[in-house]
Amino acid sequence: MTGGPSWQQPSLDIDAGISQVEGYLLAQSRLREAAVSAEMFAGRMPWLTTAQYDEVVRLYAEEHIEVSRKALEAVTARAGELRTEYSERYDALRQRLLCRVVAALTGLAVLWLCVLLLTVRG
């Protein structure tokens, strides 16, 4: 056994399940939002027949969902781009810092060696 009791160790299955539930709830929220927006839009047209009203609501809701989907895809793509960009920057900064630390330690070692040689000769 590694670590503590099994009930204290996080389960990937639970995390995946929570993510799925969150995704489902978010999707349901967007669907309700689309339906409410569509009904409000169609409600401003009192001359529509019931069939026309239903059709306008359906088409508007579909469009609303499509716009939301495209926006989410754009945000997800941008987040991936930013993750890549910041990872590259972090790696470059880490590399520069490592080079400077090695250079500083090398300089200190050379300085210490010079002092040691001067002390021994003097």
Short mmCIF file of N, CA, C and O in Angstrom, two decimals:
data_model
loop_
_atom_site.label_atom_id
_atom_site.label_comp_id
_atom_site.label_asym_id
_atom_site.label_seq_id
_atom_site.Cartn_x
_atom_site.Cartn_y
_atom_site.Cartn_z
N MET A 1 0.83 -1.19 0.00
CA MET A 1 0.00 0.00 0.00
C MET A 1 0.87 1.24 0.00
O MET A 1 1.85 1.30 0.70
N THR A 2 0.48 2.24 -0.74
CA THR A 2 1.22 3.49 -0.76
C THR A 2 0.36 4.57 -0.12
O THR A 2 -0.82 4.69 -0.40
N GLY A 3 0.99 5.37 0.75
CA GLY A 3 0.26 6.49 1.35
C GLY A 3 -0.71 6.03 2.41
O GLY A 3 -0.55 5.00 3.05
N GLY A 4 -1.78 6.81 2.58
CA GLY A 4 -2.77 6.55 3.61
C GLY A 4 -3.86 5.63 3.14
O GLY A 4 -3.73 4.93 2.13
N PRO A 5 -4.94 5.61 3.88
CA PRO A 5 -6.09 4.77 3.51
C PRO A 5 -6.63 5.13 2.14
O PRO A 5 -6.51 6.26 1.68
N SER A 6 -7.22 4.14 1.49
CA SER A 6 -7.70 4.35 0.11
C SER A 6 -8.79 5.40 0.04
O SER A 6 -8.95 6.06 -0.97
N TRP A 7 -9.55 5.60 1.11
CA TRP A 7 -10.62 6.60 1.06
C TRP A 7 -10.06 8.01 1.06
O TRP A 7 -10.75 8.96 0.73
N GLN A 8 -8.77 8.19 1.39
CA GLN A 8 -8.17 9.52 1.38
C GLN A 8 -7.53 9.84 0.03
O GLN A 8 -7.23 10.99 -0.25
N GLN A 9 -7.32 8.85 -0.80
CA GLN A 9 -6.67 9.07 -2.08
C GLN A 9 -7.72 9.45 -3.12
O GLN A 9 -8.74 8.78 -3.26
N PRO A 10 -7.48 10.57 -3.85
CA PRO A 10 -8.46 10.98 -4.86
C PRO A 10 -8.55 9.95 -5.98
O PRO A 10 -7.57 9.33 -6.36
N SER A 11 -9.74 9.77 -6.47
CA SER A 11 -9.96 8.80 -7.54
C SER A 11 -10.15 9.55 -8.85
O SER A 11 -10.91 10.51 -8.93
N LEU A 12 -9.46 9.08 -9.87
CA LEU A 12 -9.60 9.70 -11.19
C LEU A 12 -11.01 9.51 -11.73
O LEU A 12 -11.53 10.36 -12.45
N ASP A 13 -11.64 8.38 -11.37
CA ASP A 13 -13.00 8.13 -11.81
C ASP A 13 -13.96 9.17 -11.24
O ASP A 13 -14.86 9.65 -11.92
N ILE A 14 -13.76 9.52 -9.98
CA ILE A 14 -14.62 10.52 -9.34
C ILE A 14 -14.40 11.88 -10.00
O ILE A 14 -15.36 12.59 -10.30
N ASP A 15 -13.15 12.24 -10.24
CA ASP A 15 -12.85 13.52 -10.90
C ASP A 15 -13.47 13.58 -12.29
O ASP A 15 -14.04 14.60 -12.69
N ALA A 16 -13.36 12.49 -13.03
CA ALA A 16 -13.93 12.44 -14.38
C ALA A 16 -15.45 12.54 -14.30
O ALA A 16 -16.08 13.23 -15.11
N GLY A 17 -16.04 11.87 -13.31
CA GLY A 17 -17.50 11.93 -13.14
C GLY A 17 -17.96 13.33 -12.79
O GLY A 17 -18.96 13.81 -13.32
N ILE A 18 -17.22 14.00 -11.92
CA ILE A 18 -17.57 15.37 -11.55
C ILE A 18 -17.46 16.28 -12.77
O ILE A 18 -18.32 17.13 -12.99
N SER A 19 -16.43 16.09 -13.57
CA SER A 19 -16.27 16.90 -14.79
C SER A 19 -17.43 16.68 -15.75
O SER A 19 -17.93 17.61 -16.37
N GLN A 20 -17.87 15.42 -15.87
CA GLN A 20 -19.00 15.12 -16.75
C GLN A 20 -20.28 15.78 -16.23
O GLN A 20 -21.05 16.33 -17.02
N VAL A 21 -20.50 15.73 -14.92
CA VAL A 21 -21.70 16.35 -14.35
C VAL A 21 -21.65 17.86 -14.55
O VAL A 21 -22.65 18.47 -14.92
N GLU A 22 -20.47 18.46 -14.33
CA GLU A 22 -20.32 19.90 -14.55
C GLU A 22 -20.62 20.25 -16.00
O GLU A 22 -21.30 21.24 -16.29
N GLY A 23 -20.08 19.46 -16.93
CA GLY A 23 -20.33 19.70 -18.34
C GLY A 23 -21.80 19.58 -18.69
O GLY A 23 -22.35 20.39 -19.44
N TYR A 24 -22.44 18.56 -18.15
CA TYR A 24 -23.87 18.36 -18.38
C TYR A 24 -24.68 19.54 -17.85
O TYR A 24 -25.56 20.07 -18.54
N LEU A 25 -24.37 19.97 -16.62
CA LEU A 25 -25.11 21.09 -16.04
C LEU A 25 -24.88 22.39 -16.82
O LEU A 25 -25.81 23.17 -17.01
N LEU A 26 -23.66 22.59 -17.28
CA LEU A 26 -23.37 23.77 -18.09
C LEU A 26 -24.15 23.72 -19.41
O LEU A 26 -24.74 24.72 -19.83
N ALA A 27 -24.19 22.55 -20.04
CA ALA A 27 -24.92 22.40 -21.29
C ALA A 27 -26.41 22.65 -21.07
O ALA A 27 -27.06 23.33 -21.88
N GLN A 28 -26.96 22.10 -19.99
CA GLN A 28 -28.38 22.30 -19.70
C GLN A 28 -28.67 23.78 -19.44
O GLN A 28 -29.71 24.30 -19.86
N SER A 29 -27.77 24.44 -18.77
CA SER A 29 -27.93 25.87 -18.50
C SER A 29 -27.96 26.66 -19.81
O SER A 29 -28.78 27.56 -19.99
N ARG A 30 -27.06 26.31 -20.72
CA ARG A 30 -27.02 26.99 -22.03
C ARG A 30 -28.29 26.71 -22.84
O ARG A 30 -28.80 27.59 -23.53
N LEU A 31 -28.78 25.49 -22.76
CA LEU A 31 -30.01 25.16 -23.48
C LEU A 31 -31.19 25.94 -22.92
O LEU A 31 -32.03 26.46 -23.68
N ARG A 32 -31.28 26.04 -21.59
CA ARG A 32 -32.36 26.82 -20.98
C ARG A 32 -32.24 28.29 -21.35
O ARG A 32 -33.22 28.95 -21.66
N GLU A 33 -31.01 28.80 -21.32
CA GLU A 33 -30.77 30.19 -21.69
C GLU A 33 -31.20 30.45 -23.14
O GLU A 33 -31.84 31.47 -23.43
N ALA A 34 -30.87 29.53 -24.02
CA ALA A 34 -31.26 29.66 -25.42
C ALA A 34 -32.77 29.64 -25.58
O ALA A 34 -33.35 30.44 -26.33
N ALA A 35 -33.44 28.74 -24.85
CA ALA A 35 -34.90 28.64 -24.94
C ALA A 35 -35.57 29.90 -24.42
O ALA A 35 -36.50 30.42 -25.04
N VAL A 36 -35.08 30.42 -23.31
CA VAL A 36 -35.67 31.65 -22.74
C VAL A 36 -35.45 32.82 -23.68
O VAL A 36 -36.38 33.61 -23.94
N SER A 37 -34.23 32.96 -24.22
CA SER A 37 -33.96 34.05 -25.16
C SER A 37 -34.82 33.93 -26.41
O SER A 37 -35.34 34.93 -26.92
N ALA A 38 -34.99 32.71 -26.90
CA ALA A 38 -35.81 32.49 -28.09
C ALA A 38 -37.27 32.85 -27.83
O ALA A 38 -37.92 33.49 -28.66
N GLU A 39 -37.78 32.45 -26.68
CA GLU A 39 -39.17 32.77 -26.35
C GLU A 39 -39.37 34.27 -26.16
O GLU A 39 -40.39 34.82 -26.57
N MET A 40 -38.38 34.94 -25.57
CA MET A 40 -38.48 36.40 -25.42
C MET A 40 -38.47 37.08 -26.79
O MET A 40 -39.22 38.02 -27.04
N PHE A 41 -37.61 36.59 -27.68
CA PHE A 41 -37.52 37.15 -29.02
C PHE A 41 -38.83 36.96 -29.77
O PHE A 41 -39.38 37.90 -30.34
N ALA A 42 -39.32 35.73 -29.78
CA ALA A 42 -40.56 35.44 -30.51
C ALA A 42 -41.76 36.13 -29.85
O ALA A 42 -42.72 36.50 -30.54
N GLY A 43 -41.69 36.35 -28.55
CA GLY A 43 -42.78 37.02 -27.84
C GLY A 43 -42.96 38.47 -28.27
O GLY A 43 -44.03 39.05 -28.07
N ARG A 44 -41.94 39.05 -28.86
CA ARG A 44 -42.05 40.44 -29.35
C ARG A 44 -42.77 40.52 -30.69
O ARG A 44 -42.96 41.60 -31.24
N MET A 45 -43.22 39.36 -31.19
CA MET A 45 -43.93 39.31 -32.47
C MET A 45 -45.31 38.68 -32.24
O MET A 45 -45.53 37.49 -32.55
N PRO A 46 -46.26 39.45 -31.73
CA PRO A 46 -47.55 38.88 -31.37
C PRO A 46 -48.39 38.43 -32.58
O PRO A 46 -49.36 37.70 -32.42
N TRP A 47 -48.02 38.83 -33.76
CA TRP A 47 -48.79 38.47 -34.96
C TRP A 47 -48.49 37.06 -35.46
O TRP A 47 -49.19 36.56 -36.34
N LEU A 48 -47.49 36.40 -34.88
CA LEU A 48 -47.14 35.05 -35.34
C LEU A 48 -48.22 34.05 -34.94
O LEU A 48 -48.80 34.13 -33.85
N THR A 49 -48.45 33.10 -35.83
CA THR A 49 -49.33 31.98 -35.47
C THR A 49 -48.57 31.07 -34.52
O THR A 49 -47.36 31.22 -34.35
N THR A 50 -49.25 30.11 -33.92
CA THR A 50 -48.59 29.18 -33.00
C THR A 50 -47.48 28.42 -33.69
O THR A 50 -46.38 28.27 -33.15
N ALA A 51 -47.73 27.96 -34.91
CA ALA A 51 -46.72 27.22 -35.66
C ALA A 51 -45.52 28.12 -35.99
O ALA A 51 -44.37 27.70 -35.88
N GLN A 52 -45.81 29.36 -36.39
CA GLN A 52 -44.73 30.29 -36.70
C GLN A 52 -43.92 30.62 -35.44
O GLN A 52 -42.69 30.67 -35.47
N TYR A 53 -44.62 30.83 -34.34
CA TYR A 53 -43.98 31.12 -33.07
C TYR A 53 -43.04 29.97 -32.69
O TYR A 53 -41.87 30.20 -32.34
N ASP A 54 -43.53 28.76 -32.78
CA ASP A 54 -42.72 27.59 -32.45
C ASP A 54 -41.50 27.49 -33.35
O ASP A 54 -40.40 27.15 -32.90
N GLU A 55 -41.69 27.78 -34.64
CA GLU A 55 -40.58 27.72 -35.60
C GLU A 55 -39.53 28.80 -35.29
O GLU A 55 -38.33 28.54 -35.32
N VAL A 56 -39.98 30.01 -34.99
CA VAL A 56 -39.05 31.10 -34.66
C VAL A 56 -38.28 30.74 -33.38
O VAL A 56 -37.06 30.92 -33.31
N VAL A 57 -38.98 30.22 -32.39
CA VAL A 57 -38.32 29.82 -31.14
C VAL A 57 -37.28 28.75 -31.42
O VAL A 57 -36.14 28.82 -30.93
N ARG A 58 -37.63 27.75 -32.20
CA ARG A 58 -36.71 26.66 -32.51
C ARG A 58 -35.47 27.18 -33.24
O ARG A 58 -34.34 26.87 -32.87
N LEU A 59 -35.70 27.99 -34.30
CA LEU A 59 -34.57 28.50 -35.08
C LEU A 59 -33.68 29.44 -34.27
O LEU A 59 -32.45 29.37 -34.34
N TYR A 60 -34.30 30.30 -33.48
CA TYR A 60 -33.52 31.24 -32.66
C TYR A 60 -32.70 30.47 -31.63
O TYR A 60 -31.52 30.78 -31.41
N ALA A 61 -33.31 29.48 -30.98
CA ALA A 61 -32.60 28.68 -29.98
C ALA A 61 -31.42 27.94 -30.62
O ALA A 61 -30.33 27.89 -30.05
N GLU A 62 -31.64 27.36 -31.80
CA GLU A 62 -30.55 26.68 -32.50
C GLU A 62 -29.41 27.64 -32.80
O GLU A 62 -28.24 27.30 -32.61
N GLU A 63 -29.75 28.83 -33.27
CA GLU A 63 -28.72 29.82 -33.58
C GLU A 63 -27.98 30.25 -32.33
O GLU A 63 -26.75 30.39 -32.34
N HIS A 64 -28.72 30.46 -31.25
CA HIS A 64 -28.12 30.86 -29.98
C HIS A 64 -27.13 29.79 -29.50
O HIS A 64 -26.02 30.11 -29.07
N ILE A 65 -27.52 28.54 -29.60
CA ILE A 65 -26.65 27.43 -29.18
C ILE A 65 -25.42 27.36 -30.07
O ILE A 65 -24.30 27.15 -29.59
N GLU A 66 -25.59 27.55 -31.36
CA GLU A 66 -24.46 27.51 -32.29
C GLU A 66 -23.47 28.64 -32.00
O GLU A 66 -22.25 28.42 -32.01
N VAL A 67 -23.98 29.82 -31.73
CA VAL A 67 -23.11 30.96 -31.39
C VAL A 67 -22.35 30.66 -30.10
O VAL A 67 -21.14 30.90 -30.00
N SER A 68 -23.04 30.12 -29.11
CA SER A 68 -22.39 29.76 -27.84
C SER A 68 -21.31 28.70 -28.05
O SER A 68 -20.23 28.77 -27.48
N ARG A 69 -21.61 27.71 -28.90
CA ARG A 69 -20.65 26.65 -29.17
C ARG A 69 -19.39 27.22 -29.84
O ARG A 69 -18.27 26.90 -29.47
N LYS A 70 -19.59 28.10 -30.82
CA LYS A 70 -18.45 28.69 -31.52
C LYS A 70 -17.62 29.56 -30.57
O LYS A 70 -16.38 29.55 -30.64
N ALA A 71 -18.28 30.30 -29.71
CA ALA A 71 -17.56 31.12 -28.74
C ALA A 71 -16.75 30.26 -27.79
O ALA A 71 -15.58 30.56 -27.49
N LEU A 72 -17.34 29.17 -27.33
CA LEU A 72 -16.63 28.26 -26.44
C LEU A 72 -15.43 27.62 -27.14
O LEU A 72 -14.35 27.50 -26.56
N GLU A 73 -15.60 27.24 -28.39
CA GLU A 73 -14.49 26.67 -29.15
C GLU A 73 -13.37 27.70 -29.32
O GLU A 73 -12.18 27.36 -29.22
N ALA A 74 -13.73 28.96 -29.56
CA ALA A 74 -12.72 30.00 -29.72
C ALA A 74 -11.96 30.22 -28.41
O ALA A 74 -10.74 30.36 -28.41
N VAL A 75 -12.68 30.24 -27.31
CA VAL A 75 -12.04 30.43 -26.01
C VAL A 75 -11.12 29.24 -25.70
O VAL A 75 -10.00 29.41 -25.22
N THR A 76 -11.58 28.04 -26.00
CA THR A 76 -10.78 26.84 -25.76
C THR A 76 -9.51 26.86 -26.61
O THR A 76 -8.42 26.55 -26.12
N ALA A 77 -9.64 27.25 -27.86
CA ALA A 77 -8.48 27.31 -28.75
C ALA A 77 -7.49 28.36 -28.25
O ALA A 77 -6.28 28.12 -28.20
N ARG A 78 -8.00 29.51 -27.83
CA ARG A 78 -7.13 30.57 -27.33
C ARG A 78 -6.44 30.14 -26.04
O ARG A 78 -5.25 30.44 -25.83
N ALA A 79 -7.15 29.44 -25.18
CA ALA A 79 -6.55 28.94 -23.94
C ALA A 79 -5.40 27.98 -24.26
O ALA A 79 -4.35 28.03 -23.61
N GLY A 80 -5.58 27.14 -25.26
CA GLY A 80 -4.51 26.24 -25.67
C GLY A 80 -3.31 27.00 -26.21
O GLY A 80 -2.15 26.67 -25.91
N GLU A 81 -3.58 28.04 -27.01
CA GLU A 81 -2.49 28.86 -27.54
C GLU A 81 -1.73 29.54 -26.42
O GLU A 81 -0.49 29.57 -26.41
N LEU A 82 -2.47 30.10 -25.45
CA LEU A 82 -1.82 30.77 -24.33
C LEU A 82 -1.02 29.79 -23.48
O LEU A 82 0.08 30.12 -23.01
N ARG A 83 -1.56 28.60 -23.28
CA ARG A 83 -0.84 27.59 -22.51
C ARG A 83 0.49 27.27 -23.18
O ARG A 83 1.54 27.20 -22.54
N THR A 84 0.47 27.10 -24.49
CA THR A 84 1.70 26.81 -25.24
C THR A 84 2.67 27.98 -25.15
O THR A 84 3.86 27.80 -24.87
N GLU A 85 2.15 29.20 -25.36
CA GLU A 85 2.99 30.39 -25.33
C GLU A 85 3.64 30.57 -23.96
O GLU A 85 4.84 30.82 -23.85
N TYR A 86 2.87 30.45 -22.90
CA TYR A 86 3.40 30.65 -21.56
C TYR A 86 4.33 29.51 -21.16
O TYR A 86 5.30 29.74 -20.43
N SER A 87 4.08 28.31 -21.62
CA SER A 87 5.00 27.20 -21.35
C SER A 87 6.35 27.46 -22.00
O SER A 87 7.40 27.23 -21.40
N GLU A 88 6.33 27.96 -23.24
CA GLU A 88 7.57 28.27 -23.93
C GLU A 88 8.32 29.39 -23.22
O GLU A 88 9.54 29.33 -23.06
N ARG A 89 7.59 30.42 -22.77
CA ARG A 89 8.23 31.51 -22.05
C ARG A 89 8.82 31.02 -20.73
O ARG A 89 9.93 31.41 -20.36
N TYR A 90 8.08 30.19 -20.03
CA TYR A 90 8.57 29.66 -18.76
C TYR A 90 9.83 28.84 -18.97
O TYR A 90 10.81 28.98 -18.22
N ASP A 91 9.84 28.00 -19.99
CA ASP A 91 11.02 27.19 -20.29
C ASP A 91 12.22 28.07 -20.62
O ASP A 91 13.34 27.81 -20.17
N ALA A 92 12.01 29.13 -21.41
CA ALA A 92 13.10 30.04 -21.77
C ALA A 92 13.62 30.78 -20.53
O ALA A 92 14.84 30.91 -20.34
N LEU A 93 12.72 31.25 -19.68
CA LEU A 93 13.14 31.93 -18.45
C LEU A 93 13.90 30.99 -17.53
O LEU A 93 14.91 31.36 -16.93
N ARG A 94 13.41 29.78 -17.40
CA ARG A 94 14.08 28.79 -16.56
C ARG A 94 15.47 28.49 -17.10
O ARG A 94 16.45 28.40 -16.34
N GLN A 95 15.61 28.39 -18.42
CA GLN A 95 16.91 28.13 -19.03
C GLN A 95 17.86 29.29 -18.79
O GLN A 95 19.03 29.09 -18.44
N ARG A 96 17.37 30.53 -18.96
CA ARG A 96 18.22 31.70 -18.71
C ARG A 96 18.65 31.78 -17.26
O ARG A 96 19.81 32.09 -16.95
N LEU A 97 17.72 31.50 -16.34
CA LEU A 97 18.06 31.53 -14.92
C LEU A 97 19.11 30.48 -14.60
O LEU A 97 20.07 30.75 -13.88
N LEU A 98 18.96 29.29 -15.15
CA LEU A 98 19.94 28.23 -14.92
C LEU A 98 21.31 28.65 -15.43
O LEU A 98 22.33 28.46 -14.74
N CYS A 99 21.36 29.24 -16.62
CA CYS A 99 22.64 29.70 -17.18
C CYS A 99 23.27 30.76 -16.28
O CYS A 99 24.48 30.73 -16.03
N ARG A 100 22.49 31.69 -15.77
CA ARG A 100 23.02 32.74 -14.91
C ARG A 100 23.51 32.18 -13.58
O ARG A 100 24.54 32.62 -13.07
N VAL A 101 22.78 31.22 -13.03
CA VAL A 101 23.22 30.61 -11.77
C VAL A 101 24.52 29.86 -11.98
O VAL A 101 25.46 29.98 -11.17
N VAL A 102 24.62 29.10 -13.07
CA VAL A 102 25.86 28.36 -13.36
C VAL A 102 27.01 29.34 -13.58
O VAL A 102 28.12 29.14 -13.07
N ALA A 103 26.75 30.43 -14.30
CA ALA A 103 27.80 31.43 -14.53
C ALA A 103 28.24 32.07 -13.22
O ALA A 103 29.44 32.28 -12.98
N ALA A 104 27.26 32.40 -12.36
CA ALA A 104 27.60 33.01 -11.07
C ALA A 104 28.39 32.05 -10.21
O ALA A 104 29.39 32.43 -9.57
N LEU A 105 27.99 30.79 -10.16
CA LEU A 105 28.72 29.80 -9.36
C LEU A 105 30.11 29.57 -9.92
O LEU A 105 31.09 29.42 -9.16
N THR A 106 30.24 29.55 -11.23
CA THR A 106 31.55 29.39 -11.85
C THR A 106 32.43 30.58 -11.51
O THR A 106 33.61 30.42 -11.16
N GLY A 107 31.88 31.78 -11.59
CA GLY A 107 32.63 32.99 -11.23
C GLY A 107 33.07 32.96 -9.78
O GLY A 107 34.22 33.32 -9.46
N LEU A 108 32.19 32.54 -8.89
CA LEU A 108 32.55 32.45 -7.48
C LEU A 108 33.64 31.40 -7.26
O LEU A 108 34.56 31.60 -6.44
N ALA A 109 33.56 30.29 -7.96
CA ALA A 109 34.58 29.25 -7.83
C ALA A 109 35.93 29.75 -8.30
O ALA A 109 36.97 29.52 -7.66
N VAL A 110 35.95 30.49 -9.43
CA VAL A 110 37.20 31.04 -9.94
C VAL A 110 37.74 32.07 -8.96
O VAL A 110 38.95 32.09 -8.65
N LEU A 111 36.89 32.92 -8.43
CA LEU A 111 37.31 33.93 -7.46
C LEU A 111 37.86 33.26 -6.21
O LEU A 111 38.92 33.65 -5.70
N TRP A 112 37.20 32.23 -5.74
CA TRP A 112 37.66 31.51 -4.55
C TRP A 112 39.02 30.86 -4.81
O TRP A 112 39.92 30.89 -3.98
N LEU A 113 39.17 30.29 -6.02
CA LEU A 113 40.43 29.65 -6.39
C LEU A 113 41.56 30.68 -6.46
O LEU A 113 42.67 30.43 -5.98
N CYS A 114 41.28 31.87 -7.00
CA CYS A 114 42.30 32.93 -7.06
C CYS A 114 42.70 33.36 -5.66
O CYS A 114 43.89 33.54 -5.36
N VAL A 115 41.71 33.55 -4.80
CA VAL A 115 42.01 33.94 -3.41
C VAL A 115 42.83 32.84 -2.74
O VAL A 115 43.80 33.11 -2.02
N LEU A 116 42.49 31.61 -2.95
CA LEU A 116 43.21 30.49 -2.36
C LEU A 116 44.65 30.47 -2.85
O LEU A 116 45.59 30.29 -2.06
N LEU A 117 44.86 30.66 -4.15
CA LEU A 117 46.22 30.66 -4.71
C LEU A 117 47.04 31.82 -4.19
O LEU A 117 48.23 31.67 -3.88
N LEU A 118 46.44 32.98 -4.06
CA LEU A 118 47.13 34.15 -3.53
C LEU A 118 47.49 33.95 -2.06
O LEU A 118 48.54 34.39 -1.59
N THR A 119 46.61 33.31 -1.34
CA THR A 119 46.84 33.07 0.08
C THR A 119 47.98 32.07 0.26
O THR A 119 48.84 32.22 1.13
N VAL A 120 48.01 31.03 -0.56
CA VAL A 120 49.04 30.00 -0.46
C VAL A 120 50.40 30.59 -0.84
O VAL A 120 51.41 30.30 -0.22
N ARG A 121 50.48 31.42 -1.88
CA ARG A 121 51.74 32.02 -2.35
C ARG A 121 52.23 33.10 -1.39
O ARG A 121 53.40 33.38 -1.32
N GLY A 122 51.31 33.76 -0.74
CA GLY A 122 51.69 34.90 0.09
C GLY A 122 52.10 34.55 1.44
O GLY A 122 53.08 34.51 2.02
#
